[in-house]
CSV table of C-alpha atoms in Angstrom, one decimal:
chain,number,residue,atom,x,y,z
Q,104,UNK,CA,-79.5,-58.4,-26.0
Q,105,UNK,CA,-78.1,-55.5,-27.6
Q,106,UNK,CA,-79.0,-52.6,-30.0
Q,107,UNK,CA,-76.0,-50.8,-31.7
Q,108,UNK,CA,-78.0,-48.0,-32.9
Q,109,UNK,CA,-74.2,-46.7,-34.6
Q,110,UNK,CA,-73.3,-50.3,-36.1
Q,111,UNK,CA,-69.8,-49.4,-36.5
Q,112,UNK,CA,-69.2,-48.7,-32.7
Q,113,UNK,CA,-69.7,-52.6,-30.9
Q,114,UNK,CA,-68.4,-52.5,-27.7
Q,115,UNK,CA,-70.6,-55.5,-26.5
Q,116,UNK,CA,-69.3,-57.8,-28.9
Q,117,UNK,CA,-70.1,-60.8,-27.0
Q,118,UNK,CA,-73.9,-60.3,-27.4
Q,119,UNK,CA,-76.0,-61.0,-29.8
Q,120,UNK,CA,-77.7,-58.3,-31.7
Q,121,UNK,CA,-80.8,-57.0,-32.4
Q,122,UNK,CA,-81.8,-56.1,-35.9
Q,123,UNK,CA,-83.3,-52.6,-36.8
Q,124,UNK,CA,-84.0,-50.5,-39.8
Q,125,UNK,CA,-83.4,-46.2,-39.5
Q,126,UNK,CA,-83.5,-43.5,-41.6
Q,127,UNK,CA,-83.8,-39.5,-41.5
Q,128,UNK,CA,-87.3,-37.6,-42.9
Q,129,UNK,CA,-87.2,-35.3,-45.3
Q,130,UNK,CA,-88.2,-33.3,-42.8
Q,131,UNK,CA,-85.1,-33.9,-40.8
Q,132,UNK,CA,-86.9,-36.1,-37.8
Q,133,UNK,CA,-85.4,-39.7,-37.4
Q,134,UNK,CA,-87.3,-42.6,-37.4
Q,135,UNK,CA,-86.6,-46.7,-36.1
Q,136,UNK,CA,-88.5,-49.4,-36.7
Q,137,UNK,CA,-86.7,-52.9,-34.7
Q,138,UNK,CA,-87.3,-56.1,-35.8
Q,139,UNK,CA,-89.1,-58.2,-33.0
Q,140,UNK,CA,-87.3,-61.9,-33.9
Q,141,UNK,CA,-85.9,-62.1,-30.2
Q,142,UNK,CA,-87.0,-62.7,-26.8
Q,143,UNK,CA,-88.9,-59.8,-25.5
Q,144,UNK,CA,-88.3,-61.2,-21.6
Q,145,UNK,CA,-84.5,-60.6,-22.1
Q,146,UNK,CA,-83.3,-57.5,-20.8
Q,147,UNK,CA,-82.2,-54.7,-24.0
Q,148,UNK,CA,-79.1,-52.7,-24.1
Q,149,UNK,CA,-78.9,-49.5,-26.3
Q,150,UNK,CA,-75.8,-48.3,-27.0
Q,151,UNK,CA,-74.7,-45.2,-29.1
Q,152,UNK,CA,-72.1,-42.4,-30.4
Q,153,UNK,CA,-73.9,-39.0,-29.6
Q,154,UNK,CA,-72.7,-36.9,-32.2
Q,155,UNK,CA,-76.0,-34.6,-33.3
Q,156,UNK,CA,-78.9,-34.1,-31.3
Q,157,UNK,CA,-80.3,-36.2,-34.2
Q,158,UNK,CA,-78.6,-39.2,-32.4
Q,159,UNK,CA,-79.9,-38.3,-29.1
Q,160,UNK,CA,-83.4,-38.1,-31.0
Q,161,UNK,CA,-83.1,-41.7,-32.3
Q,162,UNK,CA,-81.8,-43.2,-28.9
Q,163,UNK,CA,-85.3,-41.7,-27.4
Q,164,UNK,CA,-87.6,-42.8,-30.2
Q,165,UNK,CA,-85.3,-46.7,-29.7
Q,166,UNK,CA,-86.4,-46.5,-26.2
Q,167,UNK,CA,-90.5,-45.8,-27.2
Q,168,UNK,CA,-89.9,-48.4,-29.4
Q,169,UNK,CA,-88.9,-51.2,-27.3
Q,170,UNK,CA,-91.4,-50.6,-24.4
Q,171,UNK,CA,-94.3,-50.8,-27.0
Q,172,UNK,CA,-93.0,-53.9,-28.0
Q,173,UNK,CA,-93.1,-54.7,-24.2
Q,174,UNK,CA,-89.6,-55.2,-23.0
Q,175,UNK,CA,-89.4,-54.6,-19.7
Q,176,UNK,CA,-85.6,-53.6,-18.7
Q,177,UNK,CA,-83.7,-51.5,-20.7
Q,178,UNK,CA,-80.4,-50.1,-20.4
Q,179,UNK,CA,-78.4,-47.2,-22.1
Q,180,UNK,CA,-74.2,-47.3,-22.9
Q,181,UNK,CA,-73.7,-43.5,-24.2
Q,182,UNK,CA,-69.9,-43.3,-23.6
Q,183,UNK,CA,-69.7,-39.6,-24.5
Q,184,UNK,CA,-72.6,-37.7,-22.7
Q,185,UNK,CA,-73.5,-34.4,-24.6
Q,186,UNK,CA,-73.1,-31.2,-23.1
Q,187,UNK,CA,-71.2,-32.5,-20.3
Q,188,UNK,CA,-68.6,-29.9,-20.9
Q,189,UNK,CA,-71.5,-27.4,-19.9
Q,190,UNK,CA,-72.0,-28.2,-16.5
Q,191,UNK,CA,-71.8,-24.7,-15.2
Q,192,UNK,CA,-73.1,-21.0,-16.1
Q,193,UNK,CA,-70.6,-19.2,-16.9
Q,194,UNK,CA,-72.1,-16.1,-18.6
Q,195,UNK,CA,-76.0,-14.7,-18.5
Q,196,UNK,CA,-77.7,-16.5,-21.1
Q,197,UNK,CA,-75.9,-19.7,-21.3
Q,198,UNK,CA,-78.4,-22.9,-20.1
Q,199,UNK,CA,-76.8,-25.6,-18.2
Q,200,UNK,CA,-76.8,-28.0,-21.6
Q,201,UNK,CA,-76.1,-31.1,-19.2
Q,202,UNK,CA,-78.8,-30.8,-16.9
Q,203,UNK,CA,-81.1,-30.0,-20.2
Q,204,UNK,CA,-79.4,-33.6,-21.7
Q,205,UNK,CA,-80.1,-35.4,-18.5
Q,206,UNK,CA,-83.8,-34.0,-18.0
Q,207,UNK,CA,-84.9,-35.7,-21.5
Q,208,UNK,CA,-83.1,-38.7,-20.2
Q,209,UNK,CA,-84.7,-39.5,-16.8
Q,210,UNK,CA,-88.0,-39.6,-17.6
Q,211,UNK,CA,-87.4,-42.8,-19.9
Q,212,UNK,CA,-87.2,-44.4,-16.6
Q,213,UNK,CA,-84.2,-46.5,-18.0
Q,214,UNK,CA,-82.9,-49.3,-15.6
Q,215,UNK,CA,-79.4,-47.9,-15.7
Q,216,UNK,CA,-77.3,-45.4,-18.3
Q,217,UNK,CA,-73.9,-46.3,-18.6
Q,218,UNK,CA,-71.6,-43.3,-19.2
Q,219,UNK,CA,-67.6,-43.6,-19.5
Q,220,UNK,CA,-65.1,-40.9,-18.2
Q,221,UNK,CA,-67.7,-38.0,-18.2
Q,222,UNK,CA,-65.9,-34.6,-17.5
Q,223,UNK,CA,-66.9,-33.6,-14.2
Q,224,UNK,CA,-69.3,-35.2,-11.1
Q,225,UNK,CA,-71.7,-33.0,-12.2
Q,226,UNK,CA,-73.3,-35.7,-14.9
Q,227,UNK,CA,-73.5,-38.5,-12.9
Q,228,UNK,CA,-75.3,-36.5,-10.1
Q,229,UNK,CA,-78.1,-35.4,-12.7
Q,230,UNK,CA,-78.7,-39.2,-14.2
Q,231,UNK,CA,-81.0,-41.3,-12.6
Q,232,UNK,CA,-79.7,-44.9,-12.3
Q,233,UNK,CA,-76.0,-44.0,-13.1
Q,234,UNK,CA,-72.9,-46.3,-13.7
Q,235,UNK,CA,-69.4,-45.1,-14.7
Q,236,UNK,CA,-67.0,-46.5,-16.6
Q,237,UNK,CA,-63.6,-44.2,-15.3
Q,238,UNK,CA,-60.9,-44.0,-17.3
Q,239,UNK,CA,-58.5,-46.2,-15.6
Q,240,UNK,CA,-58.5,-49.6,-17.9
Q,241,UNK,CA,-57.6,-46.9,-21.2
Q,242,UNK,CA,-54.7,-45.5,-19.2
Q,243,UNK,CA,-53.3,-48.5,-18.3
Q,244,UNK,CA,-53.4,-49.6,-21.5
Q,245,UNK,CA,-51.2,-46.8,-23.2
Q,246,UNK,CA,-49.0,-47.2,-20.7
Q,247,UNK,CA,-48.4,-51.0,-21.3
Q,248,UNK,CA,-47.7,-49.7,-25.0
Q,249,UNK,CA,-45.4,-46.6,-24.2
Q,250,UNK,CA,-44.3,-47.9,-20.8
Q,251,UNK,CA,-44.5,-47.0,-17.1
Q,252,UNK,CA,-41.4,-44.7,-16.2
Q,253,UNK,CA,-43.4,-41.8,-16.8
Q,254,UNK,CA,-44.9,-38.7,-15.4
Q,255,UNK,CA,-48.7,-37.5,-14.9
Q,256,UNK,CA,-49.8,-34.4,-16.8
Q,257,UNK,CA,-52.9,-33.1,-15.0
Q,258,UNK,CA,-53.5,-30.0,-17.5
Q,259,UNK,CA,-55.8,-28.3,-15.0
Q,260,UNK,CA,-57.4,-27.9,-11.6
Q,261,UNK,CA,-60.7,-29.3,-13.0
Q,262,UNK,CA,-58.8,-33.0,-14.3
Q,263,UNK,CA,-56.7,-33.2,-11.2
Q,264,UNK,CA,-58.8,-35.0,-9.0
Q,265,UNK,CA,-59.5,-37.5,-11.7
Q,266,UNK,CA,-56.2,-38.0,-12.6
Q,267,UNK,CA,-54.7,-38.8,-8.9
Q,268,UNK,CA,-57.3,-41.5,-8.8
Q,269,UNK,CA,-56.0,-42.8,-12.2
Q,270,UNK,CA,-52.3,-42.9,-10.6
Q,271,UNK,CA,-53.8,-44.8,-7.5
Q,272,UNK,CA,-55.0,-47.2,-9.7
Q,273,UNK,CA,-51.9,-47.6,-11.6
Q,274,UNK,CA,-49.7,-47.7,-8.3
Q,275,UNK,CA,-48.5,-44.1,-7.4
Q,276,UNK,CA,-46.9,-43.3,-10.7
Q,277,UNK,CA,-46.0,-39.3,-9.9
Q,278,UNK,CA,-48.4,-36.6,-10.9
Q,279,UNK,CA,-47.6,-32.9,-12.1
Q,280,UNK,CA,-50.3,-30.5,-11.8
Q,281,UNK,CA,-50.7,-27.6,-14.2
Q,282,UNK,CA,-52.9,-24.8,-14.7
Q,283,UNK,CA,-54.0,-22.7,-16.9
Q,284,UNK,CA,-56.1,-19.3,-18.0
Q,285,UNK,CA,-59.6,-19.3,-20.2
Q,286,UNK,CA,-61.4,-16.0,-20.7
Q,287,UNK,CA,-65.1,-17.3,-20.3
Q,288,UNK,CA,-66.5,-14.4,-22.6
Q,289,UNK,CA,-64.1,-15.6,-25.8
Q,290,UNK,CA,-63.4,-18.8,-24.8
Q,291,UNK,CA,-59.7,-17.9,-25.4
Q,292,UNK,CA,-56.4,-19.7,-23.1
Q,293,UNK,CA,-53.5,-17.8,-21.9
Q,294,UNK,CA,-51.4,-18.5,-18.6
Q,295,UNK,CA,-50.2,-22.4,-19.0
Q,296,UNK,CA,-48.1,-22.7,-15.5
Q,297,UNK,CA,-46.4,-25.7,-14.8
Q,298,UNK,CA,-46.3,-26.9,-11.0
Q,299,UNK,CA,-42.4,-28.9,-11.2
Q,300,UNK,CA,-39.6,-26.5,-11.8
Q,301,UNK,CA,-37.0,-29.1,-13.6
Q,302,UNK,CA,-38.5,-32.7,-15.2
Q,303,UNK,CA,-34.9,-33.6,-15.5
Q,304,UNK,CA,-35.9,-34.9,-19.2
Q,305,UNK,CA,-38.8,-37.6,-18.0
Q,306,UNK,CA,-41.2,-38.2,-20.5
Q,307,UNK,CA,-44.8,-37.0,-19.6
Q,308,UNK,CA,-48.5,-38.3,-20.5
Q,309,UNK,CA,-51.0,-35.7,-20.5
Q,310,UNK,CA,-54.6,-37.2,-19.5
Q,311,UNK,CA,-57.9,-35.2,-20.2
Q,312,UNK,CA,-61.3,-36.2,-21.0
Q,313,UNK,CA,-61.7,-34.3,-24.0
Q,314,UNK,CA,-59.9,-33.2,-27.1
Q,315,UNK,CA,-62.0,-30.9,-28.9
Q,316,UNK,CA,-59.6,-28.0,-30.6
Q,317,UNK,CA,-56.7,-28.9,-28.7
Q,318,UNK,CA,-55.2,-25.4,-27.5
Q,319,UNK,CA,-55.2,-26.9,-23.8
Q,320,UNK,CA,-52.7,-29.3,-24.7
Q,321,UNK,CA,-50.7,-27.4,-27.3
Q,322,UNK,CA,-50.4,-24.2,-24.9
Q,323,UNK,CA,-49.4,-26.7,-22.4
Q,324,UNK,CA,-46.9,-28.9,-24.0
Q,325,UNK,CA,-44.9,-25.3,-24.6
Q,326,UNK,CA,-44.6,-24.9,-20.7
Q,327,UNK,CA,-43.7,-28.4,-20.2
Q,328,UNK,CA,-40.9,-27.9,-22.7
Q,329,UNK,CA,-39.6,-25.6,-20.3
Q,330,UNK,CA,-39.3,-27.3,-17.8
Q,331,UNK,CA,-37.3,-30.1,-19.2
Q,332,UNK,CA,-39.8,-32.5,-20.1
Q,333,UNK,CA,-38.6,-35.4,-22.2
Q,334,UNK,CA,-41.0,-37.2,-25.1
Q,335,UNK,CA,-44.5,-35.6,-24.5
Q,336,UNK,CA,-47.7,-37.9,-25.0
Q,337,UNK,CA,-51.9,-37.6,-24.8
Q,338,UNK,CA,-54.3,-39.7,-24.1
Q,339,UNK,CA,-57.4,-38.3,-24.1
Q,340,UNK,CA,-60.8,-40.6,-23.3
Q,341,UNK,CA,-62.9,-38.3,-25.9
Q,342,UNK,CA,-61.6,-37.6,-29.3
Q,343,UNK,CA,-63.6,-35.1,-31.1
Q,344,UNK,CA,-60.3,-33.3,-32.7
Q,345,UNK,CA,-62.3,-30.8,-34.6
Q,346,UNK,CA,-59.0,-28.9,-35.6
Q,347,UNK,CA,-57.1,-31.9,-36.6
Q,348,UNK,CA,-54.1,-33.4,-35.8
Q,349,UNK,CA,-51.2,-31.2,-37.7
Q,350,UNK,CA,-50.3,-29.2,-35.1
Q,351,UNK,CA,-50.4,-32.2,-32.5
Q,352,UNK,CA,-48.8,-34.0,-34.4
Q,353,UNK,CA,-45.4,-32.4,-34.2
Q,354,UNK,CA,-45.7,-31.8,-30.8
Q,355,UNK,CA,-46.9,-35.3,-29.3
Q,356,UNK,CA,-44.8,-38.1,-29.6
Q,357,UNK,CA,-47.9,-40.0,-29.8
Q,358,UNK,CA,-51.8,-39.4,-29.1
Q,359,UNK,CA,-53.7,-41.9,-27.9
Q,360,UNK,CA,-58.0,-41.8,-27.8
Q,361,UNK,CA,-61.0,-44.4,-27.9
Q,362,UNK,CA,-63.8,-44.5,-30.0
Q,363,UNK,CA,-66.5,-43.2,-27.7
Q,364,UNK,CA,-67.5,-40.6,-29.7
Q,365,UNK,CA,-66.2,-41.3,-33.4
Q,366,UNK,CA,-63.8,-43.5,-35.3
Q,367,UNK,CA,-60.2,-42.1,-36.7
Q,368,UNK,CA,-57.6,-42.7,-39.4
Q,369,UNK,CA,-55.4,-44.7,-37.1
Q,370,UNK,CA,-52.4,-43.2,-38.6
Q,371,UNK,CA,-53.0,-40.2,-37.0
Q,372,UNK,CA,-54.3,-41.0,-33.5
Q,373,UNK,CA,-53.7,-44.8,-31.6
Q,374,UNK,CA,-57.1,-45.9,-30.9
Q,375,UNK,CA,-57.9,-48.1,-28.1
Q,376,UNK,CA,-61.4,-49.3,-28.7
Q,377,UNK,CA,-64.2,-49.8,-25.8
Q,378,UNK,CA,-64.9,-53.4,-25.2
Q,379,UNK,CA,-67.0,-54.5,-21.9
């Protein structure tokens, strides 16, 4: 059984549903209330797009919910886990958000939390009953719709691991690492280096976890330039995009996301939905 607590993100589409009613207090607080018309000895999936801490409020109060009404296993699908970008102190008085995220969710006792791509190994280490989805299945895809004779972008030290497991998977397709610069104070990015002194015009696929403003890959796809690169492409697992796509778009021959954390204007960004 399955409880889409977003109804327009489905990524169990095979199962059947269960029916709820939510709304928001005046107040602010949100509130569930799930209809009971289904077998309470069936094991529940909760799945949901953790935009606001809202969302994260009304994946808790689902959970309270269902093991009142006596189901006995439940799981969680959060594709996007918040805060997982702040899995480190940088500066005094920052709190390590992820570790703060994971803390309310352990104590749900939940039989397992499904999480795709998360940024680092730091989240999976903090969740209790973990499973993760990698990113390899979305990669493959884009490259069965922009082809294979490509080149790896690792965009920095922190993706690179990832990113040589994603080329294992695929078969040894050829990886160029990259760094860059961030002042943790301002958050600001300087120093894009490329790692390959001539790309003798191959085209290159940048893979990252996130997308939030963007500057990673712009400040990047400059340097790559440089070095010769041919038709420049991103796929990025999380699409938050909070800058838009102008920019990007005259850059990147094509960007390619899922809908983990929100749904797009297609025309913009290629979207390869999450089905399991």
């Amino acid at each position: 059984m399955i409880l889409n607590l977003d109804k327009n993100f489905k990524p169990f589409a095979s199962e059947q549903e269960i029916e709820f009613q939510s709304f928001t207090f005046s107040g602010g607080e949100p509130h569930i209330k799930i209809n009971s018309n289904f077998d309470l000895n069936q094991a529940v999936t909760i799945t949901h797009r953790l935009n606001s801490f809202n969302d994260f409020g009304l994946l808790i109060l689902a959970v309270d919910a269902l093991k009142r009404m006596n189901v006995k296993v439940i799981n969680a699908f959060i594709p996007y886990f918040p805060a997982a970008r702040q899995d480190r102190l940088m500066i005094a008085g920052e709190p390590l958000s992820v570790k703060v995220y994971a803390d309310i969710i352990n104590p749900l006792q939940l039989n397992k939390v499904t999480v795709f791509d998360p940024h680092s190994e730091v989240t999976p280490a903090l969740l209790n009953n973990v499973e993760v989805i990698y990113n390899y299945e979305f990669i493959s895809n884009v490259l069965k719709i922009i082809g294979k004779n490509i080149k790896l972008i690792s965009p920095d030290g922190g993706a690179l691991k990832k990113i040589y497991k994603v080329s294992e998977f695929l078969g040894g397709i050829d990886v160029v690492e990259c760094s860059k610069s961030r002042d943790v104070k301002t958050g600001k990015l300087s120093g894009f280096k490329v790692y390959d002194d001539d790309l003798q015009g191959m085209d290159c696929l940048i893979v990252d976890d996130i997308c939030d403003g963007g500057g990673t890959f712009i400040g990047l796809a400059e340097e790559l330039k440089n070095k010769n690169a041919g038709k420049l492409y991103l796929a990025v697992s999380h699409g938050i995009f909070n800058k838009g796509f102008n920019e990007m778009n005259t850059i990147f021959e094509r960007i390619f996301t899922t809908n983990s954390f929100k749904d797009f204007d297609e025309a913009k960004v290629e979207v390869i939905k999450i089905e399991l």
